[in-house]
């Protein structure tokens, strides 16, 4: 999903539903787990609570959210955090932008965003990944990498790969 400006700010759930509705015009693959990334998010995605970051959390390199989040989650795994990936909504210059992003989620469903230290996202919808073997510590996202995304759309995630944190979208 490409970045987009949304002046009406319907929230990420509304945006994802609109993408899924647009995808209805395309022929679905009946043997695939999900018709599109929007359908995947609606089926297994979660919504997370935005909270202030810890005082000692320093921002990691810009534009490397996938590896930043995977590395932060790996380093703090004993604290019960997990890697999450999906869409985030951020406001800049009065406009709301939604874009593919990765972050870390605490057990209580609150977001830790190791990449955006200068501003926080307003809304985060994505999939919390329980299996550290799937966390992309070397970069590239599960849903943003073309080959990985096609594999996930076709076969879905492995059993027990989704962490039980955040609020289900259903």
mmCIF file of C-alpha atoms in Angstrom:
data_model
loop_
_atom_site.group_PDB
_atom_site.id
_atom_site.type_symbol
_atom_site.label_atom_id
_atom_site.label_comp_id
_atom_site.label_asym_id
_atom_site.label_seq_id
_atom_site.Cartn_x
_atom_site.Cartn_y
_atom_site.Cartn_z
ATOM 1 C CA UNK A 1 0.000 0.000 0.000
ATOM 2 C CA UNK A 2 1.462 3.330 -1.011
ATOM 3 C CA UNK A 3 1.671 6.315 1.324
ATOM 4 C CA UNK A 4 -1.348 8.555 1.020
ATOM 5 C CA UNK A 5 -2.609 11.863 2.362
ATOM 6 C CA UNK A 6 -5.990 11.631 4.039
ATOM 7 C CA UNK A 7 -7.399 15.032 4.891
ATOM 8 C CA UNK A 8 -10.653 13.632 6.298
ATOM 9 C CA UNK A 9 -8.698 11.353 8.694
ATOM 10 C CA UNK A 10 -11.138 8.409 8.875
ATOM 11 C CA UNK A 11 -8.601 6.478 10.930
ATOM 12 C CA UNK A 12 -6.598 3.548 9.758
ATOM 13 C CA UNK A 13 -9.405 1.044 10.107
ATOM 14 C CA UNK A 14 -11.551 3.103 7.737
ATOM 15 C CA UNK A 15 -8.660 3.401 5.288
ATOM 16 C CA UNK A 16 -7.985 -0.352 5.382
ATOM 17 C CA UNK A 17 -11.681 -1.097 4.817
ATOM 18 C CA UNK A 18 -11.678 1.282 1.838
ATOM 19 C CA UNK A 19 -8.659 -0.537 0.345
ATOM 20 C CA UNK A 20 -10.409 -3.892 0.846
ATOM 21 C CA UNK A 21 -13.530 -2.555 -0.853
ATOM 22 C CA UNK A 22 -11.454 -1.333 -3.826
ATOM 23 C CA UNK A 23 -9.863 -4.783 -4.066
ATOM 24 C CA UNK A 24 -13.278 -6.366 -4.641
ATOM 25 C CA UNK A 25 -13.048 -5.366 -8.292
ATOM 26 C CA UNK A 26 -10.078 -7.660 -8.827
ATOM 27 C CA UNK A 27 -10.412 -11.374 -9.429
ATOM 28 C CA UNK A 28 -9.672 -13.222 -6.197
ATOM 29 C CA UNK A 29 -7.467 -16.291 -6.059
ATOM 30 C CA UNK A 30 -9.634 -18.860 -4.264
ATOM 31 C CA UNK A 31 -6.598 -20.923 -3.251
ATOM 32 C CA UNK A 32 -4.892 -17.963 -1.518
ATOM 33 C CA UNK A 33 -5.341 -17.197 2.187
ATOM 34 C CA UNK A 34 -5.972 -13.464 1.576
ATOM 35 C CA UNK A 35 -7.050 -11.479 -1.467
ATOM 36 C CA UNK A 36 -4.890 -8.474 -0.554
ATOM 37 C CA UNK A 37 -2.842 -6.964 2.262
ATOM 38 C CA UNK A 38 -5.958 -5.026 3.331
ATOM 39 C CA UNK A 39 -7.862 -8.299 3.657
ATOM 40 C CA UNK A 40 -4.977 -9.789 5.657
ATOM 41 C CA UNK A 41 -5.011 -6.823 8.062
ATOM 42 C CA UNK A 42 -8.784 -6.984 8.482
ATOM 43 C CA UNK A 43 -8.633 -10.727 9.172
ATOM 44 C CA UNK A 44 -5.679 -10.945 11.576
ATOM 45 C CA UNK A 45 -4.644 -7.364 12.317
ATOM 46 C CA UNK A 46 -4.836 -5.628 15.650
ATOM 47 C CA UNK A 47 -5.132 -2.011 16.709
ATOM 48 C CA UNK A 48 -2.718 -0.686 19.305
ATOM 49 C CA UNK A 49 -2.761 2.075 21.905
ATOM 50 C CA UNK A 50 -0.440 5.033 21.439
ATOM 51 C CA UNK A 51 1.463 5.914 24.625
ATOM 52 C CA UNK A 52 4.393 8.176 25.456
ATOM 53 C CA UNK A 53 7.739 6.461 24.932
ATOM 54 C CA UNK A 54 9.985 5.717 27.910
ATOM 55 C CA UNK A 55 12.247 8.652 28.806
ATOM 56 C CA UNK A 56 15.369 6.624 28.004
ATOM 57 C CA UNK A 57 14.182 5.506 24.539
ATOM 58 C CA UNK A 58 16.459 7.127 21.965
ATOM 59 C CA UNK A 59 15.406 7.203 18.324
ATOM 60 C CA UNK A 60 17.130 4.768 16.005
ATOM 61 C CA UNK A 61 18.096 5.527 12.379
ATOM 62 C CA UNK A 62 15.356 7.107 10.276
ATOM 63 C CA UNK A 63 13.760 5.136 7.432
ATOM 64 C CA UNK A 64 14.831 1.767 8.917
ATOM 65 C CA UNK A 65 11.671 1.000 10.884
ATOM 66 C CA UNK A 66 11.655 -2.732 10.077
ATOM 67 C CA UNK A 67 15.169 -3.486 11.289
ATOM 68 C CA UNK A 68 14.960 -0.885 14.096
ATOM 69 C CA UNK A 69 11.817 -2.493 15.489
ATOM 70 C CA UNK A 70 13.058 -6.056 15.051
ATOM 71 C CA UNK A 71 16.353 -5.239 16.765
ATOM 72 C CA UNK A 72 14.646 -3.358 19.603
ATOM 73 C CA UNK A 73 12.215 -6.248 20.140
ATOM 74 C CA UNK A 74 15.085 -8.749 20.123
ATOM 75 C CA UNK A 75 17.079 -6.729 22.651
ATOM 76 C CA UNK A 76 14.049 -6.246 24.942
ATOM 77 C CA UNK A 77 12.404 -9.623 24.395
ATOM 78 C CA UNK A 78 12.727 -10.501 28.113
ATOM 79 C CA UNK A 79 10.383 -7.556 28.810
ATOM 80 C CA UNK A 80 7.673 -9.246 26.745
ATOM 81 C CA UNK A 81 7.680 -6.925 23.735
ATOM 82 C CA UNK A 82 7.036 -8.172 20.214
ATOM 83 C CA UNK A 83 7.652 -6.859 16.715
ATOM 84 C CA UNK A 84 4.586 -5.554 14.826
ATOM 85 C CA UNK A 85 4.112 -4.459 11.247
ATOM 86 C CA UNK A 86 1.292 -2.856 9.309
ATOM 87 C CA UNK A 87 0.169 0.731 8.763
ATOM 88 C CA UNK A 88 0.692 3.799 10.914
ATOM 89 C CA UNK A 89 -0.957 7.182 10.669
ATOM 90 C CA UNK A 90 1.119 10.286 11.331
ATOM 91 C CA UNK A 91 0.248 13.961 11.054
ATOM 92 C CA UNK A 92 2.679 16.399 9.431
ATOM 93 C CA UNK A 93 1.928 19.968 8.473
ATOM 94 C CA UNK A 94 -1.765 19.516 9.219
ATOM 95 C CA UNK A 95 -2.189 16.530 6.895
ATOM 96 C CA UNK A 96 -2.610 12.933 8.008
ATOM 97 C CA UNK A 97 -0.446 10.377 6.189
ATOM 98 C CA UNK A 98 -0.794 6.614 6.437
ATOM 99 C CA UNK A 99 2.143 4.484 5.441
ATOM 100 C CA UNK A 100 3.646 1.020 5.863
ATOM 101 C CA UNK A 101 5.561 0.902 9.125
ATOM 102 C CA UNK A 102 6.942 -1.342 11.873
ATOM 103 C CA UNK A 103 7.012 -0.818 15.637
ATOM 104 C CA UNK A 104 7.199 -2.752 18.907
ATOM 105 C CA UNK A 105 4.252 -3.644 21.134
ATOM 106 C CA UNK A 106 4.199 -4.160 24.891
ATOM 107 C CA UNK A 107 2.125 -6.893 26.563
ATOM 108 C CA UNK A 108 -0.593 -4.332 27.339
ATOM 109 C CA UNK A 109 -0.967 -3.428 23.646
ATOM 110 C CA UNK A 110 0.807 -0.071 23.807
ATOM 111 C CA UNK A 111 3.171 0.992 21.042
ATOM 112 C CA UNK A 112 6.884 1.617 21.369
ATOM 113 C CA UNK A 113 8.150 3.222 18.181
ATOM 114 C CA UNK A 114 11.958 3.129 18.075
ATOM 115 C CA UNK A 115 12.149 4.977 14.730
ATOM 116 C CA UNK A 116 9.877 7.985 15.194
ATOM 117 C CA UNK A 117 11.343 9.803 18.178
ATOM 118 C CA UNK A 118 10.514 13.307 16.946
ATOM 119 C CA UNK A 119 6.767 12.630 16.657
ATOM 120 C CA UNK A 120 4.437 9.785 17.467
ATOM 121 C CA UNK A 121 2.033 8.091 15.146
ATOM 122 C CA UNK A 122 -1.625 8.741 15.894
ATOM 123 C CA UNK A 123 -2.896 5.289 14.988
ATOM 124 C CA UNK A 124 -1.240 1.893 14.483
ATOM 125 C CA UNK A 125 -2.918 -1.135 12.876
ATOM 126 C CA UNK A 126 -0.881 -4.211 12.141
ATOM 127 C CA UNK A 127 0.067 -7.752 13.001
ATOM 128 C CA UNK A 128 2.049 -8.490 16.178
ATOM 129 C CA UNK A 129 4.498 -11.274 15.372
ATOM 130 C CA UNK A 130 5.153 -13.702 18.234
ATOM 131 C CA UNK A 131 7.893 -15.715 16.514
ATOM 132 C CA UNK A 132 11.274 -13.916 16.707
ATOM 133 C CA UNK A 133 12.507 -15.998 13.777
ATOM 134 C CA UNK A 134 10.162 -13.930 11.582
ATOM 135 C CA UNK A 135 11.383 -10.548 12.844
ATOM 136 C CA UNK A 136 13.334 -8.844 10.003
ATOM 137 C CA UNK A 137 16.461 -7.769 11.915
ATOM 138 C CA UNK A 138 18.333 -7.304 8.626
ATOM 139 C CA UNK A 139 15.702 -4.955 7.198
ATOM 140 C CA UNK A 140 12.848 -5.306 4.778
ATOM 141 C CA UNK A 141 9.382 -5.872 6.123
ATOM 142 C CA UNK A 142 7.214 -8.957 6.114
ATOM 143 C CA UNK A 143 4.470 -7.121 4.240
ATOM 144 C CA UNK A 144 6.570 -4.598 2.326
ATOM 145 C CA UNK A 145 8.987 -7.096 0.770
ATOM 146 C CA UNK A 146 7.295 -8.273 -2.443
ATOM 147 C CA UNK A 147 8.283 -11.949 -2.240
ATOM 148 C CA UNK A 148 7.470 -12.268 1.461
ATOM 149 C CA UNK A 149 4.172 -10.438 1.051
ATOM 150 C CA UNK A 150 3.081 -12.737 -1.788
ATOM 151 C CA UNK A 151 3.973 -15.774 0.325
ATOM 152 C CA UNK A 152 1.925 -14.434 3.265
ATOM 153 C CA UNK A 153 -1.041 -13.591 1.054
ATOM 154 C CA UNK A 154 -0.976 -17.056 -0.483
ATOM 155 C CA UNK A 155 -0.276 -19.207 2.572
ATOM 156 C CA UNK A 156 -0.917 -16.962 5.574
ATOM 157 C CA UNK A 157 1.273 -16.876 8.665
ATOM 158 C CA UNK A 158 2.545 -20.036 10.359
ATOM 159 C CA UNK A 159 0.525 -21.369 13.311
ATOM 160 C CA UNK A 160 1.117 -19.463 16.556
ATOM 161 C CA UNK A 161 2.926 -16.648 14.721
ATOM 162 C CA UNK A 162 0.534 -13.927 15.894
ATOM 163 C CA UNK A 163 0.981 -12.556 19.415
ATOM 164 C CA UNK A 164 -2.128 -12.024 21.508
ATOM 165 C CA UNK A 165 -1.645 -8.288 22.108
ATOM 166 C CA UNK A 166 -3.632 -5.292 20.942
ATOM 167 C CA UNK A 167 -7.320 -5.154 20.050
ATOM 168 C CA UNK A 168 -8.643 -7.436 17.281
ATOM 169 C CA UNK A 169 -10.261 -5.454 14.473
ATOM 170 C CA UNK A 170 -13.406 -7.601 14.279
#
